[in-house]
Amino acid sequence: MGWRFYSSVNPQDGTNTTILFLVVPPSRGRWRLERGRKRGCVRTAALFCQILICFLWNELWDAAPDSPSVGGTLPHFLQEPEDAYIIKSNPIRLRCRAAPALQIFFKCNGEWVHQNQHMSQEYLDQDTGLKVREVMINVSRQQVEDFHGPEDYWCLCVAWSHLGTSKSRKATVRIAYLRKNFEQDPQGKEVPIKGMIVLHCRPPEGVPAAEVEWLKNEELVSSLSDDNIDTRADHNLIINEARLSDSANYTCLASNIVAKRRSATATVVVFVNGGWSLWTEWSPCSVDCGRGVQKRSRTCTNPAPLNGGAFCEGMSVQKSTCNALCPVDGGWEEWSEWTLCSAQCERQRWRECNAPAPRHRGKMCEGESHAMENCTGGICTQSKHLSFIPNSMDGSNDVALYSGLAAGVIAVAVLIISVTLYRRSQSEYGVDVIDSSALAGGFQTFNFKTARQGNPLLLNSSMQPELTAGQTYSGPICFQDSIDKELFDPLPDMMVKVQSSFMVSLGVADRAEYHVKAHTEGYSATQGRKPNLLAPNGPLGPCKAQLRSSGVFGHLGGRLVMPNTGVSLLVSHGAIAEDTSWEMYMLINQAQSSAPSEERCEILLGPEVTYGPPGLSLSSPVAMTIAHCAEVSAENWNIQLKRQTKDNKWEEVMSVEDESTSCYCLLDSKSCHLLLDEPGSYALVGEPLNEHAGKRLKVAVFGSLEASSLNYSLRVYCVDDTPHAFQGVVSAETSRGGLLLEEPKTLLFKGNTYSLQVSIQDLPQFLWSIKPFTTCQEFSFCQVWSSNQQPLHCAFSLERFTTATMQLSCKISVRQVKGHEQILQVYTSVAEADCTVTSQTGAKAFKIPLSIRQRICATFDTANAKGKDWQLLAQKLHIQRNLSYFAKQRSPSGVILSLWEAQHQASGDLDSLASALEEISKIHSKSLAHSPSETEPDFNQ
């Protein structure tokens, strides 16, 4: 035993370190070194050899199996290091605990961990009396990333005691992660009822491996306790036997200790193929005599097709030839012989109708089957007298009988006439004064409302519409000719009274009345009408201004308007160079739009609009306004502006919540105002973020007479709440002679996968009948949610029992299951509007006079010490986001005013602009007082 020195160079900092060791001879086969103090040099090479031999011996000892205990035990691990995962940049801690142990060190990836990185503590085990040592180290993300070995980063513990050493298990340390993209997303399916559904899901790559759960309409499948659904097989979802309730949106949810990932949603539709009912009985033969036809029918209602299921194959009506036996009329046989003369001086004879007997609906024989006469030739006077008494009595009885019948007929006729006159006299009064007991049979009571602001779509509205080119829903329906007003006339041969929002039959003398004569000889509502003259690009029907508008614009600028669509385009003053003009156009695409992405469940929120021409060169952006139907909420919607590329694909321009220098988007409750530099096709699409996302529907009811004067058709429309979508409905109904029976109403439709139901209620059953099984009709969720500006409608076919019925009273309920509801009631009207104004040029196209606009731009385009620059103007006009877009414009104030013009084109509220300018003047009035030489522009001149 003796002191020895060892010198080494630290590879990290290059320092030379000399360490003094006490070399202790091995008591049980191992050399031990005890660390002493540091010195500055190495004395001899021989000493270095001794130390080297000591270390080689110890390394060989570590490689050998654990040393056997002699009279005791080796260190026993009470806690070994466990596998761990590093989450993000947070280090993990490995622990070792052993007893008895003099020292514990960690070894990672074959290298000893420096003693300074160990954290250790020692305590006495109360049960065994042994000293327990616990050691911990931290492993960082950087350490794991820097290791490039053939296996994962690993660490183990080595514990020493006076009896030898023990090694723990290897613990691996890995960096936890979870990729974003699924290796396989579940795909939507359409399966028949009772079929098997298998949805495949392969989660993203991750460490540790992700666990998979399934959501059904955002609810965990594991919580549904449904034995029909199995989610245990290789992350797949298996529905053993499909039911209608299994139609839903399914999402694969993958998660580990790092993150959660959602797959694309797979829509499963369980459909029912139609099945035939039993055949009815054969009908009677079509002829009474000879060869005819008989038929029987069946319906596709066992079951009825559902959710897109196939309709029944085969014929619903079957015909067969039949031979009807011709009728045989009866004939009399010969009279029998006369009987002997009786005591009453009479004899009798008989005959029967058997020559031939009547068969197969033949007629009975005409005449008497019994005859009786006097048989004495008048000799038997007593008998004669007696024989004449009954005859006289029979005659008197006949007179009394006929007299009674005549009196009865007269009494019934008088009663009928009296009732008719009474009912006619009652019809001279309004329904509001009829005794309520008379309404017990099914009429609905009417409460007359006070006058309200009218809808110009309805007849005799309480106020006339404002014929402004930028009008939205208050914009009227357009007609080619005054004769087209007949398209919305009420029921034929009716007295119709219009007051407030109700149509009341049985007209009242002190209110406006419209009397419409019934068409005779089968004259239909569209007969004799002028043909519709459609413009080349206008599928909207009777309106002269179709889905394309154009105009020639110069330096003064102007405005393009699509009447009744909520779409317009504003070209600001100075956007076109002087001595230059452009023929600009704007059109709406009526075909099915490809802008929404089905993979992202996007829907079209407004019409797809194109403006041009291509190559248009303007010095400032145009302001385009597009009406939309979304219930705006950043938490529920991701609304994006898309543009069509040259290869007819759609690319995302920006999200309405983002900031961009290429375009600007201002979204309000019903319209989106865009500042655009490039001509092309644009569309506003929305991606719902949760089930609370909603869109507005416009619901309206139209009616018209059918070919038969007794039949009446009610048609209920559900369209996206944009003027363009509703104008398409109006045009279609105008062409078929439809009547607008109630003011259209708005319904909020939620994205919660529930369907839309339309039902007719409170129809007087003794006046009107409706086809069976049609009182309630339903639209599926997908039909309504993904309608993309295309109208949906259902029809109720009514029949009145008599043409004398002049009152139609019913309610139409439109409701979403577990959602909102609207009730429609009847009244009718039409308004006429001028649809020729589609473009305006020059000063008349703008609300702000040109001189005022120029002075505002000159004042605010240049920043000054008073802070009155365009940013302050934007702030006062409530334009406070994406200001970087305006900063790159040649005249930021001019672009801000163009956006204000587009936003206020309908109201033209110059007071709000004047108030903003006045407020700016008040803010800087003090600075003006200190600078009398500076004059403030007067914007009120």
Short mmCIF file of C-alpha atoms in Angstrom, two decimals, residues 308-630:
data_model
loop_
_atom_site.label_atom_id
_atom_site.label_comp_id
_atom_site.label_asym_id
_atom_site.label_seq_id
_atom_site.Cartn_x
_atom_site.Cartn_y
_atom_site.Cartn_z
CA GLY A 308 -80.31 7.37 -50.96
CA GLY A 309 -81.32 3.74 -51.07
CA ALA A 310 -82.32 2.22 -54.41
CA PHE A 311 -85.90 2.45 -55.54
CA CYS A 312 -87.76 -0.81 -56.11
CA GLU A 313 -87.08 -2.52 -59.41
CA GLY A 314 -89.98 -3.66 -61.50
CA MET A 315 -93.44 -2.39 -62.30
CA SER A 316 -95.69 -0.77 -59.75
CA VAL A 317 -98.81 -1.52 -61.84
CA GLN A 318 -99.67 -4.85 -63.43
CA LYS A 319 -102.34 -5.22 -66.12
CA SER A 320 -104.17 -8.30 -67.35
CA THR A 321 -106.80 -8.96 -69.99
CA CYS A 322 -110.26 -9.97 -68.87
CA ASN A 323 -113.46 -11.17 -70.54
CA ALA A 324 -116.62 -9.67 -69.10
CA LEU A 325 -119.81 -11.69 -69.65
CA CYS A 326 -122.34 -9.66 -71.52
CA PRO A 327 -125.57 -8.91 -69.66
CA VAL A 328 -128.71 -10.94 -70.56
CA ASP A 329 -132.05 -9.16 -70.13
CA GLY A 330 -134.95 -11.11 -68.68
CA GLY A 331 -138.01 -12.22 -70.75
CA TRP A 332 -141.59 -13.16 -69.76
CA GLU A 333 -142.89 -16.68 -69.99
CA GLU A 334 -146.41 -17.32 -71.36
CA TRP A 335 -149.32 -16.43 -69.07
CA SER A 336 -150.77 -19.27 -67.03
CA GLU A 337 -154.40 -20.33 -67.41
CA TRP A 338 -157.06 -18.21 -65.74
CA THR A 339 -158.24 -19.45 -62.37
CA LEU A 340 -161.87 -20.28 -61.70
CA CYS A 341 -164.21 -17.44 -60.90
CA SER A 342 -164.15 -16.68 -57.22
CA ALA A 343 -166.88 -15.60 -54.87
CA GLN A 344 -165.84 -12.01 -55.54
CA CYS A 345 -166.50 -12.52 -59.26
CA GLU A 346 -162.72 -12.39 -60.11
CA ARG A 347 -160.25 -14.63 -61.84
CA GLN A 348 -156.44 -14.43 -61.89
CA ARG A 349 -153.38 -15.55 -63.88
CA TRP A 350 -149.55 -15.33 -63.48
CA ARG A 351 -146.35 -15.34 -65.46
CA GLU A 352 -142.61 -15.47 -64.53
CA CYS A 353 -139.49 -13.69 -65.88
CA ASN A 354 -137.69 -16.87 -66.87
CA ALA A 355 -137.62 -16.76 -70.65
CA PRO A 356 -134.73 -16.06 -70.23
CA ALA A 357 -133.99 -15.16 -66.65
CA PRO A 358 -131.84 -11.97 -66.29
CA ARG A 359 -128.11 -12.76 -65.95
CA HIS A 360 -124.82 -10.86 -65.73
CA ARG A 361 -126.32 -7.52 -64.76
CA GLY A 362 -129.18 -7.89 -67.24
CA LYS A 363 -132.47 -5.99 -66.85
CA MET A 364 -135.53 -7.41 -65.17
CA CYS A 365 -138.64 -7.93 -67.21
CA GLU A 366 -140.91 -4.91 -67.62
CA GLY A 367 -144.62 -5.22 -66.85
CA GLU A 368 -146.80 -7.08 -64.33
CA SER A 369 -146.31 -10.66 -63.36
CA HIS A 370 -149.92 -10.94 -62.05
CA ALA A 371 -153.26 -10.14 -63.74
CA MET A 372 -156.82 -10.11 -62.34
CA GLU A 373 -160.27 -9.40 -64.00
CA ASN A 374 -164.04 -9.69 -63.42
CA CYS A 375 -165.30 -13.00 -64.63
CA THR A 376 -169.12 -12.48 -64.81
CA GLY A 377 -169.40 -9.84 -67.46
CA GLY A 378 -171.31 -7.55 -65.01
CA ILE A 379 -173.96 -10.11 -64.03
CA CYS A 380 -172.69 -10.36 -60.47
CA THR A 381 -173.82 -6.86 -59.25
CA GLN A 382 -173.19 -7.40 -55.56
CA SER A 383 -169.80 -8.66 -56.29
CA LYS A 384 -169.30 -5.71 -58.62
CA HIS A 385 -170.22 -3.26 -55.91
CA LEU A 386 -167.97 -4.91 -53.48
CA SER A 387 -165.21 -5.05 -55.98
CA PHE A 388 -165.31 -1.34 -56.66
CA ILE A 389 -165.09 -0.21 -53.01
CA PRO A 390 -161.47 -1.28 -52.57
CA ASN A 391 -160.50 0.45 -55.80
CA SER A 392 -161.91 3.78 -54.60
CA MET A 393 -160.15 3.40 -51.31
CA ASP A 394 -156.87 2.67 -53.08
CA GLY A 395 -157.27 5.84 -55.15
CA SER A 396 -157.82 8.01 -52.10
CA ASN A 397 -154.76 6.50 -50.42
CA ASP A 398 -152.60 7.27 -53.46
CA VAL A 399 -153.68 10.92 -53.43
CA ALA A 400 -152.79 11.26 -49.77
CA LEU A 401 -149.42 9.61 -50.30
CA TYR A 402 -148.41 11.84 -53.19
CA SER A 403 -149.65 14.95 -51.39
CA GLY A 404 -147.50 14.13 -48.36
CA LEU A 405 -144.42 13.54 -50.50
CA ALA A 406 -144.91 16.83 -52.32
CA ALA A 407 -145.25 18.72 -49.04
CA GLY A 408 -142.05 17.12 -47.72
CA VAL A 409 -140.07 18.04 -50.82
CA ILE A 410 -141.29 21.64 -50.62
CA ALA A 411 -140.32 21.85 -46.92
CA VAL A 412 -136.82 20.53 -47.58
CA ALA A 413 -136.35 22.97 -50.48
CA VAL A 414 -137.43 25.91 -48.31
CA LEU A 415 -135.03 24.81 -45.58
CA ILE A 416 -132.09 24.55 -47.99
CA ILE A 417 -132.84 27.98 -49.47
CA SER A 418 -133.07 29.49 -45.99
CA VAL A 419 -129.73 28.02 -44.88
CA THR A 420 -128.04 29.20 -48.09
CA LEU A 421 -129.34 32.75 -47.71
CA TYR A 422 -128.30 32.78 -44.07
CA ARG A 423 -124.74 31.69 -44.89
CA ARG A 424 -124.46 34.28 -47.65
CA SER A 425 -125.62 37.00 -45.28
CA GLN A 426 -123.00 35.89 -42.72
CA SER A 427 -120.25 36.09 -45.35
CA GLU A 428 -120.78 39.84 -45.56
CA TYR A 429 -118.96 40.17 -42.22
CA GLY A 430 -115.26 39.85 -41.47
CA VAL A 431 -113.96 36.81 -39.72
CA ASP A 432 -112.97 38.89 -36.76
CA VAL A 433 -116.64 39.36 -35.79
CA ILE A 434 -117.70 35.73 -36.28
CA ASP A 435 -118.80 34.01 -33.10
CA SER A 436 -116.00 31.77 -31.85
CA SER A 437 -118.44 28.89 -31.56
CA ALA A 438 -118.74 28.87 -35.35
CA LEU A 439 -115.00 28.20 -35.62
CA ALA A 440 -115.10 24.94 -33.67
CA GLY A 441 -115.16 22.96 -36.89
CA GLY A 442 -111.55 23.70 -37.78
CA PHE A 443 -111.23 27.38 -38.79
CA GLN A 444 -108.39 29.28 -37.21
CA THR A 445 -109.04 32.59 -35.51
CA PHE A 446 -107.35 35.67 -36.95
CA ASN A 447 -105.93 38.52 -34.87
CA PHE A 448 -105.41 41.54 -37.04
CA LYS A 449 -101.96 43.02 -36.46
CA THR A 450 -101.07 46.67 -36.56
CA ALA A 451 -99.52 47.91 -39.75
CA ARG A 452 -95.82 47.19 -40.09
CA GLN A 453 -93.11 47.96 -42.57
CA GLY A 454 -93.93 45.85 -45.55
CA ASN A 455 -91.92 43.49 -47.67
CA PRO A 456 -91.91 44.68 -51.29
CA LEU A 457 -92.13 41.06 -52.40
CA LEU A 458 -95.67 40.92 -51.02
CA LEU A 459 -98.84 42.33 -52.54
CA ASN A 460 -100.12 45.68 -51.20
CA SER A 461 -97.24 46.11 -48.79
CA SER A 462 -97.69 48.89 -46.30
CA MET A 463 -94.84 50.87 -47.84
CA GLN A 464 -93.23 50.96 -51.26
CA PRO A 465 -89.72 49.54 -51.70
CA GLU A 466 -86.72 51.75 -52.19
CA LEU A 467 -85.50 51.02 -55.70
CA THR A 468 -81.81 51.34 -54.89
CA ALA A 469 -79.43 49.35 -57.04
CA GLY A 470 -77.60 48.03 -54.00
CA GLN A 471 -80.71 46.82 -52.17
CA THR A 472 -80.45 43.37 -50.58
CA TYR A 473 -83.59 41.53 -49.43
CA SER A 474 -85.60 44.69 -49.62
CA GLY A 475 -84.82 44.65 -53.33
CA PRO A 476 -87.95 43.81 -55.30
CA ILE A 477 -88.65 40.94 -57.66
CA CYS A 478 -88.14 41.92 -61.30
CA PHE A 479 -90.68 41.28 -64.07
CA GLN A 480 -90.54 41.76 -67.80
CA ASP A 481 -94.02 43.02 -68.23
CA SER A 482 -96.95 44.18 -66.16
CA ILE A 483 -98.82 41.06 -67.22
CA ASP A 484 -96.36 39.04 -65.12
CA LYS A 485 -98.06 40.38 -62.03
CA GLU A 486 -100.76 37.81 -62.70
CA LEU A 487 -98.23 35.15 -61.69
CA PHE A 488 -98.76 36.04 -58.04
CA ASP A 489 -102.54 36.45 -58.11
CA PRO A 490 -104.38 34.64 -55.29
CA LEU A 491 -106.75 31.70 -55.60
CA PRO A 492 -109.23 32.05 -58.50
CA ASP A 493 -112.76 33.22 -57.85
CA MET A 494 -111.79 34.46 -54.38
CA MET A 495 -112.22 37.67 -52.47
CA VAL A 496 -108.81 38.27 -50.85
CA LYS A 497 -108.21 40.91 -48.22
CA VAL A 498 -104.62 41.93 -47.44
CA GLN A 499 -103.80 43.54 -44.10
CA SER A 500 -100.40 43.54 -42.39
CA SER A 501 -98.80 40.12 -42.83
CA PHE A 502 -101.98 37.98 -43.09
CA MET A 503 -104.21 36.93 -46.01
CA VAL A 504 -107.83 36.76 -44.84
CA SER A 505 -110.57 35.42 -47.08
CA LEU A 506 -114.21 36.61 -47.12
CA GLY A 507 -113.28 40.23 -47.94
CA VAL A 508 -114.27 43.15 -45.72
CA ALA A 509 -115.88 46.25 -47.24
CA ASP A 510 -113.73 48.82 -45.45
CA ARG A 511 -110.42 47.30 -46.56
CA ALA A 512 -108.70 46.88 -49.91
CA GLU A 513 -110.21 44.02 -51.95
CA TYR A 514 -108.96 42.15 -54.98
CA HIS A 515 -111.40 40.02 -56.92
CA VAL A 516 -109.99 37.44 -59.29
CA LYS A 517 -112.29 35.67 -61.70
CA ALA A 518 -111.90 31.92 -62.09
CA HIS A 519 -110.37 30.75 -65.36
CA THR A 520 -112.87 28.81 -67.46
CA GLU A 521 -112.52 25.98 -69.92
CA GLY A 522 -109.35 24.70 -68.34
CA TYR A 523 -107.41 27.97 -68.72
CA SER A 524 -104.25 27.55 -66.62
CA ALA A 525 -102.29 30.17 -64.72
CA THR A 526 -99.56 30.30 -67.35
CA GLN A 527 -101.76 30.11 -70.42
CA GLY A 528 -101.65 33.10 -72.73
CA ARG A 529 -98.58 34.57 -71.03
CA LYS A 530 -95.75 36.23 -72.89
CA PRO A 531 -92.58 34.13 -73.15
CA ASN A 532 -89.65 35.01 -70.95
CA LEU A 533 -86.90 36.87 -72.79
CA LEU A 534 -83.67 35.77 -71.15
CA ALA A 535 -80.35 37.48 -71.61
CA PRO A 536 -77.47 35.26 -72.84
CA ASN A 537 -75.83 34.86 -69.45
CA GLY A 538 -78.89 35.09 -67.25
CA PRO A 539 -80.48 31.94 -65.88
CA LEU A 540 -82.54 33.83 -63.34
CA GLY A 541 -85.72 34.02 -65.39
CA PRO A 542 -87.94 37.06 -65.77
CA CYS A 543 -85.54 39.73 -64.61
CA LYS A 544 -83.99 41.75 -67.43
CA ALA A 545 -80.72 42.25 -65.52
CA GLN A 546 -79.39 38.72 -65.49
CA LEU A 547 -76.31 37.24 -63.82
CA ARG A 548 -73.92 39.40 -65.80
CA SER A 549 -73.51 43.14 -65.69
CA SER A 550 -70.96 45.28 -67.47
CA GLY A 551 -70.04 48.89 -68.03
CA VAL A 552 -67.36 51.14 -69.50
CA PHE A 553 -65.36 52.97 -66.83
CA GLY A 554 -62.84 55.75 -67.08
CA HIS A 555 -60.81 57.97 -64.78
CA LEU A 556 -63.90 58.95 -62.76
CA GLY A 557 -64.55 55.31 -61.70
CA GLY A 558 -67.98 53.81 -61.05
CA ARG A 559 -69.95 50.89 -59.68
CA LEU A 560 -71.24 47.56 -61.06
CA VAL A 561 -74.29 46.07 -59.39
CA MET A 562 -76.03 42.69 -59.70
CA PRO A 563 -79.62 43.51 -58.71
CA ASN A 564 -81.18 41.34 -56.00
CA THR A 565 -78.01 39.28 -55.48
CA GLY A 566 -76.06 41.24 -52.85
CA VAL A 567 -73.05 41.45 -55.20
CA SER A 568 -71.44 44.71 -56.36
CA LEU A 569 -68.07 46.07 -57.55
CA LEU A 570 -66.74 49.57 -56.87
CA VAL A 571 -63.97 51.18 -58.98
CA SER A 572 -62.61 54.19 -57.15
CA HIS A 573 -61.94 57.56 -58.68
CA GLY A 574 -58.47 57.71 -60.23
CA ALA A 575 -58.01 53.92 -60.31
CA ILE A 576 -58.03 54.09 -64.13
CA ALA A 577 -55.53 56.39 -65.79
CA GLU A 578 -56.73 59.50 -67.59
CA ASP A 579 -57.54 59.15 -71.29
CA THR A 580 -58.04 55.40 -70.63
CA SER A 581 -61.23 53.38 -70.35
CA TRP A 582 -61.98 49.76 -69.61
CA GLU A 583 -65.06 47.71 -70.37
CA MET A 584 -65.44 45.84 -67.10
CA TYR A 585 -67.85 43.03 -66.33
CA MET A 586 -69.00 40.98 -63.36
CA LEU A 587 -70.87 37.67 -63.42
CA ILE A 588 -72.11 34.97 -61.06
CA ASN A 589 -71.42 31.31 -61.75
CA GLN A 590 -74.68 29.33 -61.69
CA ALA A 591 -73.11 25.88 -62.12
CA GLN A 592 -72.16 23.66 -59.21
CA SER A 593 -69.10 25.25 -57.63
CA SER A 594 -65.90 23.29 -57.06
CA ALA A 595 -64.45 25.84 -54.64
CA PRO A 596 -65.41 24.02 -51.40
CA SER A 597 -63.09 21.16 -50.44
CA GLU A 598 -64.99 18.01 -49.50
CA GLU A 599 -61.97 16.69 -47.59
CA ARG A 600 -62.11 19.66 -45.24
CA CYS A 601 -65.95 19.68 -45.05
CA GLU A 602 -66.05 23.18 -46.55
CA ILE A 603 -69.27 24.74 -47.84
CA LEU A 604 -69.95 27.69 -50.12
CA LEU A 605 -71.14 30.68 -48.11
CA GLY A 606 -72.00 32.98 -51.01
CA PRO A 607 -72.13 33.11 -54.80
CA GLU A 608 -69.03 32.48 -56.88
CA VAL A 609 -68.24 35.85 -58.50
CA THR A 610 -65.97 36.69 -61.46
CA TYR A 611 -64.86 40.17 -62.51
CA GLY A 612 -62.67 41.21 -65.40
CA PRO A 613 -61.43 41.56 -68.01
CA PRO A 614 -58.16 39.64 -67.57
CA GLY A 615 -55.18 41.93 -67.77
CA LEU A 616 -57.07 44.78 -66.12
CA SER A 617 -54.57 47.37 -64.90
CA LEU A 618 -55.67 49.65 -62.06
CA SER A 619 -53.67 51.92 -59.78
CA SER A 620 -55.80 51.10 -56.72
CA PRO A 621 -57.79 48.01 -55.71
CA VAL A 622 -61.46 47.48 -56.52
CA ALA A 623 -63.96 46.98 -53.69
CA MET A 624 -66.14 43.88 -54.17
CA THR A 625 -69.10 43.04 -51.92
CA ILE A 626 -70.40 39.45 -51.67
CA ALA A 627 -73.35 38.50 -49.46
CA HIS A 628 -72.87 35.41 -47.29
CA CYS A 629 -75.06 33.15 -45.14
CA ALA A 630 -72.73 32.31 -42.23
#
